[in-house]
Amino acid sequence: MENSYNYFKRDISWLSFNYRVLLEAEDENLPLYERINFIAIYSSNLEEFYKIRVADHKAIANGGARNSEESVESSLQLLEEISAEVNRQLEKRVEIYENKILPALRRKHIVFYQSHRVEAFHEEYIKSFFKEEIFPYLQPVPLWKDKVTSFLRDNRLYLAVRLYLKGTAPEDPSHTQYFVMKLPYSKVPRFIELPRHGEEHYIIYIEDIIKANINSIFPGYQVDSSYCIKISRDADILIDDASEGDIVEQVKKKVKKRKIGAVCRFVYDRKMPDDFLNYLTDVFHIDKNELVPGDKHLNLEDLIHLPNPLKGIEENPKPKPMRLNCLDNKESIFRYVAKKDLLLHYPYHSFGHFIHFLYEAVHDARTTEIMVTQYRVAENSAVINTLISAAQNGKKVTVFVELKARFDEENNLTTAEMMKDAGINIIYSIPGLKVHAKVALILRKNKKGNPIRSYAYISTGNFNEQTADVYADCGLFTCNKTLVNDLHTLFSTLGGKQNPVFKRLLVARFNLIPELHKLIEHEIHLAESGQKGRIILKMNALQDSAMIAKLYEASSRGVEIDLIVRGICCLIPGQPYSKNIKITRIVDSFLEHARIWYFGNNNSPKVFLGSPDWMRRNLYRRIEAVTPVLDIDLRNEIINLLNIQLNDNQKACFVDENLKNVFKNDILQPPIRAQYAFYAYLKDKNETFL
């Protein structure tokens, strides 16, 4: 039966998710600048997609061997599908931006110039600003075919200019010249606020100021036209795990090469004439397949920095992280967790509680050792600073640092070296694996040196106080001896111990997949014996065909399955073998990031939380940690979260068999916006401790 199953293509599914992000910019119920931010997020996501996923497919299509499971022919076909879908989405982005966002700004008395033609009362200001603030940083570089040309930096904006000598015939190619200028990146903001006029506020792109003064840059020439361009380069770095060399040195060298990676996308203003574009592609040796038509203004991810002249008038009503009253009235998290497990939901709860947990360990005389995994940490991290304080306070501190965390390699390496200098024991990446588990362990002993109550923390999110404000995650504190011992075994495994045995903790590459199969099989058995088989799986991505096939089988045999999947979902609903499966996608103020799994177990539910999605990389090529939620109250709290999300009729949509985002539009039911409803639920629960 499994051979007859079908699956969505991973990258086409991801594009469906990113399109859902873009659709938030259409929601007129959101604050205007939040809508603008969703255009920026969509654009930023797409940029990374090209640097990693599209770059991989291009490498295979060109004869590379990054992924032996993919053929040259299938890569070429997929690249065509991606290009068609991206172009369709970019048309929608133009429509939203020009027909909805810009008019909405005008209604709020914000005029966002979209060309270099400005009102007369701004002309002199723009000339002066250009001369004093922009012109000193411009360096036009001539472009000549078959000669050495300027190197285009990754994701930097350039202005391509075509001009000809004054007094000559423009149609004579021998008198035509081409230049390229990099826009000032760090010296001048992308958006310039102009003097207010009456009730109106004015903003303009830096490139439009340059265009308004472009003739002064090229004396003796007549400028024919100018258009923005940019290049995206392959940003994936492959660490040679088989090499005997130092992985730290590999990372240092290969991160530097990221800036000069192969071109995977050349984006240009779609209004650029064909002969102009052809000249540029010849000069920069751009393949036609790498061309992506864009808008007049590129790098719309920069919109996240768009000035808001009305800031303070239009407030963003996002929930603010709350501190738990049950902890604020007690001195010690240790004492609280000694009596009862504790569950934090970020960003609804303050990440400061976890920092305080580490702080207690630093100052607890009986704490002997602290162990933590590091995947992505914030810059100037309070977590890292507290661990350094612990080492300086005589505690043994061990931190496993994953150097292969994409785009965080440099930050992780710098942080690791700083911790090492402070006396912290650093364990670096394991060859052939990434360690993605989000775990911390506090080991304690009495004065005689005998082990006493210790504490474990297992989370769905990174130890990062910055992302904890925007990522919806959860973390469990427990002193359950079995889980503490299992976590100690996990850290011993990261340090090189072989053949570990885990009793309750589920760990990828060891017992995770067998236990998942047992849990699914049990729900199948219940369904086939006349009882209710029920599964709810919340995660960021579902891609592994073997696990999807198991869900197809469970659906075919009567198990009712709800999937709450934010991003990639390769499972196809609406098929005979998936008739009992629904896929819900939620995109709202916070990034849904938690991985939570529910198995009905004949009305005695089993609930788990942890770090892995059901991607092949998570299940087979990473170390991931998942804990059962054993406390009945906390288990019910998570079940309430899942039910609230499944009942969302404001920001949730179904994903159908055509990868369409189908909004519920359930006008007969009271409105439920899950993130805000769950915050209200937690707030009410918190107030019972007052």
mmCIF file of N, CA, C and O in Angstrom, residues 234-239 248-261 403-411 413:
data_model
loop_
_atom_site.group_PDB
_atom_site.id
_atom_site.type_symbol
_atom_site.label_atom_id
_atom_site.label_comp_id
_atom_site.label_asym_id
_atom_site.label_seq_id
_atom_site.Cartn_x
_atom_site.Cartn_y
_atom_site.Cartn_z
ATOM 1 N N ASP A 234 24.815 31.255 -3.055
ATOM 2 C CA ASP A 234 24.713 30.012 -2.291
ATOM 3 C C ASP A 234 25.310 30.233 -0.902
ATOM 4 O O ASP A 234 26.490 30.544 -0.772
ATOM 5 N N ALA A 235 24.473 30.070 0.126
ATOM 6 C CA ALA A 235 24.937 30.342 1.494
ATOM 7 C C ALA A 235 25.139 29.073 2.307
ATOM 8 O O ALA A 235 25.462 29.133 3.490
ATOM 9 N N ASP A 236 24.915 27.904 1.685
ATOM 10 C CA ASP A 236 25.085 26.663 2.426
ATOM 11 C C ASP A 236 26.564 26.323 2.495
ATOM 12 O O ASP A 236 27.267 26.401 1.486
ATOM 13 N N ILE A 237 27.027 25.959 3.681
ATOM 14 C CA ILE A 237 28.421 25.530 3.819
ATOM 15 C C ILE A 237 28.426 24.087 4.296
ATOM 16 O O ILE A 237 27.711 23.716 5.220
ATOM 17 N N LEU A 238 29.196 23.273 3.626
ATOM 18 C CA LEU A 238 29.247 21.844 3.921
ATOM 19 C C LEU A 238 30.514 21.535 4.701
ATOM 20 O O LEU A 238 31.623 21.717 4.200
ATOM 21 N N ILE A 239 30.319 21.100 5.929
ATOM 22 C CA ILE A 239 31.454 20.750 6.779
ATOM 23 C C ILE A 239 31.831 19.297 6.517
ATOM 24 O O ILE A 239 30.979 18.399 6.565
ATOM 25 N N VAL A 248 36.585 23.321 14.088
ATOM 26 C CA VAL A 248 36.561 24.762 14.341
ATOM 27 C C VAL A 248 37.223 25.508 13.192
ATOM 28 O O VAL A 248 36.697 26.515 12.697
ATOM 29 N N GLU A 249 38.365 25.003 12.743
ATOM 30 C CA GLU A 249 39.059 25.653 11.638
ATOM 31 C C GLU A 249 38.268 25.539 10.342
ATOM 32 O O GLU A 249 38.253 26.460 9.526
ATOM 33 N N GLN A 250 37.597 24.394 10.147
ATOM 34 C CA GLN A 250 36.745 24.243 8.963
ATOM 35 C C GLN A 250 35.655 25.305 8.936
ATOM 36 O O GLN A 250 35.399 25.933 7.903
ATOM 37 N N VAL A 251 35.001 25.481 10.074
ATOM 38 C CA VAL A 251 33.906 26.451 10.144
ATOM 39 C C VAL A 251 34.427 27.857 9.860
ATOM 40 O O VAL A 251 33.831 28.615 9.085
ATOM 41 N N LYS A 252 35.551 28.212 10.456
ATOM 42 C CA LYS A 252 36.110 29.551 10.249
ATOM 43 C C LYS A 252 36.379 29.815 8.779
ATOM 44 O O LYS A 252 36.071 30.886 8.251
ATOM 45 N N LYS A 253 36.945 28.832 8.096
ATOM 46 C CA LYS A 253 37.297 29.019 6.692
ATOM 47 C C LYS A 253 36.063 29.049 5.800
ATOM 48 O O LYS A 253 35.939 29.892 4.909
ATOM 49 N N LYS A 254 35.135 28.138 6.047
ATOM 50 C CA LYS A 254 34.002 28.009 5.128
ATOM 51 C C LYS A 254 32.964 29.108 5.309
ATOM 52 O O LYS A 254 32.274 29.476 4.360
ATOM 53 N N VAL A 255 32.835 29.647 6.507
ATOM 54 C CA VAL A 255 31.915 30.763 6.706
ATOM 55 C C VAL A 255 32.364 31.964 5.884
ATOM 56 O O VAL A 255 31.548 32.692 5.312
ATOM 57 N N LYS A 256 33.686 32.174 5.795
ATOM 58 C CA LYS A 256 34.199 33.289 4.997
ATOM 59 C C LYS A 256 33.864 33.115 3.519
ATOM 60 O O LYS A 256 33.631 34.086 2.801
ATOM 61 N N LYS A 257 33.805 31.868 3.048
ATOM 62 C CA LYS A 257 33.525 31.614 1.636
ATOM 63 C C LYS A 257 32.058 31.812 1.289
ATOM 64 O O LYS A 257 31.703 31.864 0.111
ATOM 65 N N ARG A 258 31.208 31.897 2.311
ATOM 66 C CA ARG A 258 29.777 32.083 2.055
ATOM 67 C C ARG A 258 29.532 33.341 1.229
ATOM 68 O O ARG A 258 28.638 33.390 0.389
ATOM 69 N N LYS A 259 30.338 34.382 1.472
ATOM 70 C CA LYS A 259 30.127 35.662 0.785
ATOM 71 C C LYS A 259 30.452 35.585 -0.703
ATOM 72 O O LYS A 259 30.066 36.467 -1.463
ATOM 73 N N ILE A 260 31.193 34.542 -1.108
ATOM 74 C CA ILE A 260 31.566 34.435 -2.518
ATOM 75 C C ILE A 260 30.996 33.162 -3.140
ATOM 76 O O ILE A 260 31.530 32.624 -4.101
ATOM 77 N N GLY A 261 29.902 32.670 -2.572
ATOM 78 C CA GLY A 261 29.269 31.469 -3.089
ATOM 79 C C GLY A 261 28.751 31.663 -4.508
ATOM 80 O O GLY A 261 28.639 32.790 -5.016
ATOM 81 N N LEU A 403 28.264 23.800 16.134
ATOM 82 C CA LEU A 403 28.881 24.761 15.224
ATOM 83 C C LEU A 403 28.245 24.746 13.838
ATOM 84 O O LEU A 403 28.515 25.624 13.024
ATOM 85 N N LYS A 404 27.409 23.739 13.568
ATOM 86 C CA LYS A 404 26.824 23.631 12.232
ATOM 87 C C LYS A 404 25.409 24.205 12.171
ATOM 88 O O LYS A 404 24.655 23.905 11.248
ATOM 89 N N ALA A 405 25.031 25.040 13.148
ATOM 90 C CA ALA A 405 23.721 25.700 13.110
ATOM 91 C C ALA A 405 23.765 26.787 12.041
ATOM 92 O O ALA A 405 24.450 27.790 12.188
ATOM 93 N N ARG A 406 23.024 26.576 10.964
ATOM 94 C CA ARG A 406 23.138 27.439 9.784
ATOM 95 C C ARG A 406 22.888 28.906 10.112
ATOM 96 O O ARG A 406 21.918 29.252 10.785
ATOM 97 N N PHE A 407 23.777 29.757 9.621
ATOM 98 C CA PHE A 407 23.771 31.210 9.792
ATOM 99 C C PHE A 407 24.131 31.646 11.212
ATOM 100 O O PHE A 407 24.209 32.830 11.491
ATOM 101 N N ASP A 408 24.336 30.679 12.115
ATOM 102 C CA ASP A 408 24.766 31.025 13.472
ATOM 103 C C ASP A 408 26.155 30.469 13.766
ATOM 104 O O ASP A 408 26.598 30.464 14.908
ATOM 105 N N GLU A 409 26.840 29.994 12.722
ATOM 106 C CA GLU A 409 28.140 29.366 12.935
ATOM 107 C C GLU A 409 29.123 30.327 13.599
ATOM 108 O O GLU A 409 29.793 29.966 14.591
ATOM 109 N N GLU A 410 29.196 31.548 13.070
ATOM 110 C CA GLU A 410 30.170 32.505 13.600
ATOM 111 C C GLU A 410 29.831 32.912 15.026
ATOM 112 O O GLU A 410 30.707 32.964 15.901
ATOM 113 N N ASN A 411 28.556 33.195 15.269
ATOM 114 C CA ASN A 411 28.140 33.601 16.609
ATOM 115 C C ASN A 411 28.384 32.480 17.612
ATOM 116 O O ASN A 411 28.878 32.708 18.727
ATOM 117 N N LEU A 413 30.575 30.060 17.375
ATOM 118 C CA LEU A 413 32.015 29.870 17.565
ATOM 119 C C LEU A 413 32.597 30.940 18.477
ATOM 120 O O LEU A 413 33.361 30.647 19.407
#
